[in-house]
Short mmCIF file of C-alpha atoms in Angstrom, two decimals:
data_model
loop_
_atom_site.label_atom_id
_atom_site.label_comp_id
_atom_site.label_asym_id
_atom_site.label_seq_id
_atom_site.Cartn_x
_atom_site.Cartn_y
_atom_site.Cartn_z
CA GLU B 1 47.43 186.10 86.31
CA ILE B 2 44.50 184.49 87.35
CA VAL B 3 44.72 185.56 90.89
CA LEU B 4 42.86 182.45 92.47
CA THR B 5 40.97 184.29 96.95
CA GLN B 6 40.16 181.51 98.65
CA SER B 7 37.88 182.08 101.72
CA PRO B 8 37.97 181.85 104.88
CA ALA B 9 41.67 181.94 105.74
CA THR B 10 40.53 179.34 108.55
CA LEU B 11 37.63 177.93 109.72
CA SER B 12 38.12 176.47 113.04
CA LEU B 13 35.58 173.76 113.54
CA SER B 14 34.94 170.46 115.46
CA PRO B 15 35.88 166.87 113.87
CA GLY B 16 32.24 165.87 112.92
CA GLU B 17 31.62 168.77 111.46
CA ARG B 18 30.38 170.13 107.95
CA ALA B 19 33.34 172.40 106.34
CA THR B 20 32.95 174.51 103.85
CA LEU B 21 35.97 175.90 101.47
CA SER B 22 35.73 178.60 99.13
CA CYS B 23 38.14 179.76 95.77
CA ARG B 24 37.02 182.75 93.78
CA ALA B 25 38.78 182.99 90.25
CA SER B 26 39.23 186.66 88.92
CA GLN B 27 38.25 185.51 86.21
CA SER B 28 36.50 181.94 84.45
CA VAL B 29 38.80 178.75 85.06
CA SER B 30 36.14 176.75 83.45
CA SER B 31 35.79 172.95 85.26
CA TYR B 32 39.86 173.36 85.56
CA LEU B 33 40.18 174.16 89.67
CA VAL B 34 41.63 171.83 91.52
CA TRP B 35 42.05 170.48 95.16
CA TYR B 36 45.28 170.05 97.55
CA GLN B 37 45.70 168.98 101.05
CA GLN B 38 48.26 170.50 103.02
CA ARG B 39 48.90 169.03 106.53
CA LEU B 40 51.93 169.79 108.64
CA GLY B 41 55.27 169.07 107.76
CA GLN B 42 53.60 166.57 104.32
CA ALA B 43 53.74 167.22 101.59
CA PRO B 44 49.93 168.69 98.52
CA ARG B 45 48.33 165.70 98.20
CA LEU B 46 45.95 165.78 95.60
CA LEU B 47 41.71 165.52 96.65
CA ILE B 48 39.81 167.35 93.74
CA TYR B 49 41.07 167.91 89.72
CA ASP B 50 38.43 169.55 87.39
CA ALA B 51 36.11 170.24 90.06
CA SER B 52 34.46 167.81 91.34
CA ASN B 53 36.76 164.61 90.70
CA ARG B 54 38.13 162.68 93.47
CA ALA B 55 41.93 161.51 93.02
CA THR B 56 42.72 158.16 93.52
CA GLY B 57 42.08 156.63 97.64
CA ILE B 58 40.46 159.84 98.04
CA PRO B 59 37.55 158.54 101.25
CA ALA B 60 33.70 160.40 99.56
CA ARG B 61 33.69 162.20 102.79
CA PHE B 62 35.95 165.94 100.19
CA SER B 63 33.78 166.75 97.20
CA GLY B 64 33.80 168.95 94.37
CA SER B 65 31.79 171.32 92.68
CA GLY B 66 31.62 174.87 90.94
CA SER B 67 32.87 176.29 87.22
CA GLY B 68 33.83 179.31 86.45
CA THR B 69 35.07 181.90 88.83
CA ASP B 70 33.13 180.24 91.75
CA PHE B 71 34.42 177.42 93.06
CA THR B 72 33.32 174.85 97.00
CA LEU B 73 35.30 172.40 98.77
CA THR B 74 33.60 170.62 100.83
CA ILE B 75 33.99 167.75 103.81
CA SER B 76 30.50 166.86 105.00
CA SER B 77 32.03 165.33 108.16
CA LEU B 78 36.33 165.79 109.55
CA GLU B 79 38.10 163.57 111.46
CA PRO B 80 40.88 163.88 113.25
CA GLU B 81 43.69 163.70 109.80
CA ASP B 82 41.47 166.60 108.03
CA PHE B 83 42.48 169.35 110.35
CA ALA B 84 45.11 170.36 107.42
CA VAL B 85 45.81 173.72 105.08
CA TYR B 86 44.04 173.72 101.94
CA TYR B 87 45.13 174.75 97.82
CA CYS B 88 43.04 175.31 95.19
CA GLN B 89 45.05 175.89 91.96
CA GLN B 90 43.68 176.36 88.09
CA ARG B 91 45.64 174.62 85.16
CA ASN B 92 43.83 176.91 82.45
CA ASP B 93 44.92 180.27 82.00
CA TRP B 94 48.93 180.87 81.97
CA PRO B 95 50.82 181.34 84.47
CA PRO B 96 48.77 178.08 86.17
CA THR B 97 48.47 179.77 89.79
CA PHE B 98 47.47 178.39 93.28
CA GLY B 99 45.51 180.18 96.73
CA GLY B 100 46.25 181.42 99.59
CA GLY B 101 45.03 178.32 101.19
CA THR B 102 42.16 178.06 103.97
CA LYS B 103 44.02 176.35 106.95
CA VAL B 104 40.60 174.40 108.67
CA GLU B 105 41.89 174.17 112.79
CA PHE B 106 39.96 172.25 115.24
CA GLN O 1 54.35 152.02 93.93
CA VAL O 2 54.38 155.22 92.25
CA GLN O 3 56.76 157.67 94.45
CA LEU O 4 59.38 160.81 93.95
CA VAL O 5 62.14 160.92 95.87
CA GLN O 6 63.93 164.19 96.13
CA SER O 7 68.19 164.76 97.07
CA GLY O 8 68.84 166.17 101.08
CA ALA O 9 68.27 169.07 102.14
CA GLU O 10 70.98 172.62 100.65
CA VAL O 11 72.02 175.21 102.81
CA THR O 12 74.12 177.00 100.92
CA LYS O 13 74.57 181.41 100.45
CA SER O 14 73.65 183.88 98.06
CA GLY O 15 74.57 184.35 94.70
CA ALA O 16 75.38 180.70 94.44
CA SER O 17 73.10 178.26 92.88
CA VAL O 18 71.75 174.80 94.24
CA LYS O 19 70.71 171.72 91.89
CA VAL O 20 67.23 169.63 93.02
CA SER O 21 67.07 166.31 92.35
CA CYS O 22 63.26 164.24 92.47
CA LYS O 23 63.19 160.13 91.26
CA ALA O 24 60.64 158.35 89.26
CA SER O 25 59.51 154.75 89.98
CA GLY O 26 56.93 153.05 89.89
CA TYR O 27 55.58 154.00 86.74
CA THR O 28 56.48 155.41 82.86
CA PHE O 29 58.65 158.63 83.53
CA SER O 30 58.36 159.26 79.48
CA ASN O 31 55.21 159.03 79.74
CA TYR O 32 54.39 162.68 82.20
CA GLY O 33 55.83 165.45 82.90
CA ILE O 34 57.54 166.78 86.52
CA THR O 35 56.41 170.45 87.28
CA TRP O 36 58.06 172.64 90.12
CA VAL O 37 56.46 174.12 92.65
CA ARG O 38 58.19 176.25 96.46
CA GLN O 39 57.23 177.61 99.63
CA ALA O 40 58.79 179.70 101.25
CA PRO O 41 58.48 178.88 104.89
CA GLY O 42 55.31 180.34 106.43
CA GLN O 43 53.01 181.19 103.21
CA GLY O 44 51.44 178.91 100.04
CA LEU O 45 52.90 177.34 96.54
CA GLU O 46 54.27 179.06 94.07
CA TRP O 47 53.61 177.41 90.25
CA MET O 48 57.87 177.50 89.06
CA GLY O 49 57.98 175.52 85.50
CA TRP O 50 57.86 172.64 84.09
CA ILE O 51 58.66 170.15 82.23
CA SER O 52 58.22 167.15 79.65
CA ALA O 53 59.88 163.40 80.55
CA TYR O 54 58.98 162.45 76.64
CA ASN O 55 61.44 165.53 74.99
CA GLY O 56 61.89 167.83 77.20
CA TYR O 57 60.27 171.17 77.12
CA THR O 58 59.86 173.50 79.01
CA LYS O 59 58.08 175.99 80.62
CA TYR O 60 58.72 179.01 83.57
CA ALA O 61 56.89 180.96 85.61
CA GLN O 62 58.54 184.96 83.93
CA LYS O 63 60.00 185.38 88.42
CA PHE O 64 62.50 182.21 87.64
CA GLN O 65 62.50 182.87 83.56
CA ASP O 66 66.46 184.12 83.70
CA ARG O 67 67.57 181.81 86.95
CA VAL O 68 66.28 177.96 86.38
CA THR O 69 67.19 175.33 85.04
CA MET O 70 65.01 172.32 84.67
CA THR O 71 65.72 169.24 82.44
CA THR O 72 65.30 164.65 82.34
CA ASP O 73 67.42 162.54 82.68
CA THR O 74 65.61 159.08 80.83
CA SER O 75 68.11 157.00 81.16
CA THR O 76 67.95 157.01 85.21
CA THR O 77 63.95 158.27 85.63
CA THR O 78 65.62 161.39 87.61
CA ALA O 79 64.49 164.98 86.86
CA TYR O 80 66.63 168.30 88.05
CA MET O 81 65.51 172.10 88.69
CA GLU O 82 68.84 174.36 89.17
CA LEU O 83 68.57 178.15 90.14
CA ARG O 84 70.75 179.50 89.80
CA SER O 85 71.63 184.26 91.68
CA LEU O 86 70.33 182.58 95.20
CA ARG O 87 69.12 185.32 97.28
CA SER O 88 67.79 185.14 100.79
CA ASP O 89 64.02 185.37 99.10
CA ASP O 90 64.39 181.66 98.11
CA THR O 91 64.75 180.15 101.19
CA ALA O 92 61.94 177.80 100.91
CA VAL O 93 61.28 173.69 100.75
CA TYR O 94 61.10 173.09 96.51
CA TYR O 95 58.40 170.75 95.06
CA CYS O 96 58.58 168.38 92.21
CA ALA O 97 54.91 166.97 91.07
CA ARG O 98 54.14 165.09 88.56
CA GLY O 99 52.27 166.82 86.08
CA GLY O 100 51.06 166.37 82.15
CA LEU O 101 53.41 164.96 79.42
CA ARG O 102 52.40 167.10 76.52
CA TYR O 103 52.07 171.11 77.90
CA TRP O 104 51.77 172.66 81.97
CA GLY O 105 48.14 172.55 81.99
CA GLU O 106 47.52 169.49 80.32
CA LYS O 107 46.55 167.88 84.04
CA ALA O 108 46.71 168.14 87.90
CA PHE O 109 50.09 167.08 89.69
CA ASP O 110 49.59 163.93 91.21
CA ILE O 111 51.82 162.59 92.95
CA TRP O 112 54.61 164.88 94.79
CA GLY O 113 58.03 164.59 96.16
CA GLN O 114 58.70 164.82 99.59
CA GLY O 115 60.70 168.60 99.40
CA THR O 116 63.14 169.70 99.73
CA LYS O 117 64.28 172.22 101.64
CA VAL O 118 66.64 175.34 100.65
CA SER O 119 68.28 177.56 102.52
CA VAL O 120 69.90 180.45 100.79
CA SER O 121 72.17 182.64 104.08
CA SER O 122 73.96 186.52 103.37
#
């Protein structure tokens, strides 16, 4: 199965700063890479699908890029509600897999 | 609005079974599939399987193949996930999420239920 490695495990930043999160796949997933946000005590929320497409209602400060094995989620200017855990997930190959998550903390 | 509402928390013992429900509303149920994902305490997300709400076709993760059954009831727009022979390491929050209609990887999981906490004691 495809292993997704997210880095860093924890990102310590302040509101207003830029966050750059990485997701690396053990083999190509083409552009079928998805990003989710999970706030404490809540269900995951879809942010970005197919590497770079923002889901409905997701603010423009969230952007995704990459293809093949290397992907990036960027939050251009952190808002207080953005402090959460972010997961990447691939849907290119069986079985679908998730990365281990990156915690963005203040 | 489009939503998935799951059944309440469950406390059960090793060896028992649990059945979690996921009621869909605000969209045409049979036009999508339902994926089940679980999250153990303090851990990441684990994909368990998928069911098409159109024809009931399923695809399960190999890890759960022998212990899980996913079903849907189109008359009540509800999906179900039953996990048997529970162990303590099945203690987790179980989520349903809306997914693709035709196969497990057709689309991202765009709508999630609130989660159902299942606690298994020995």
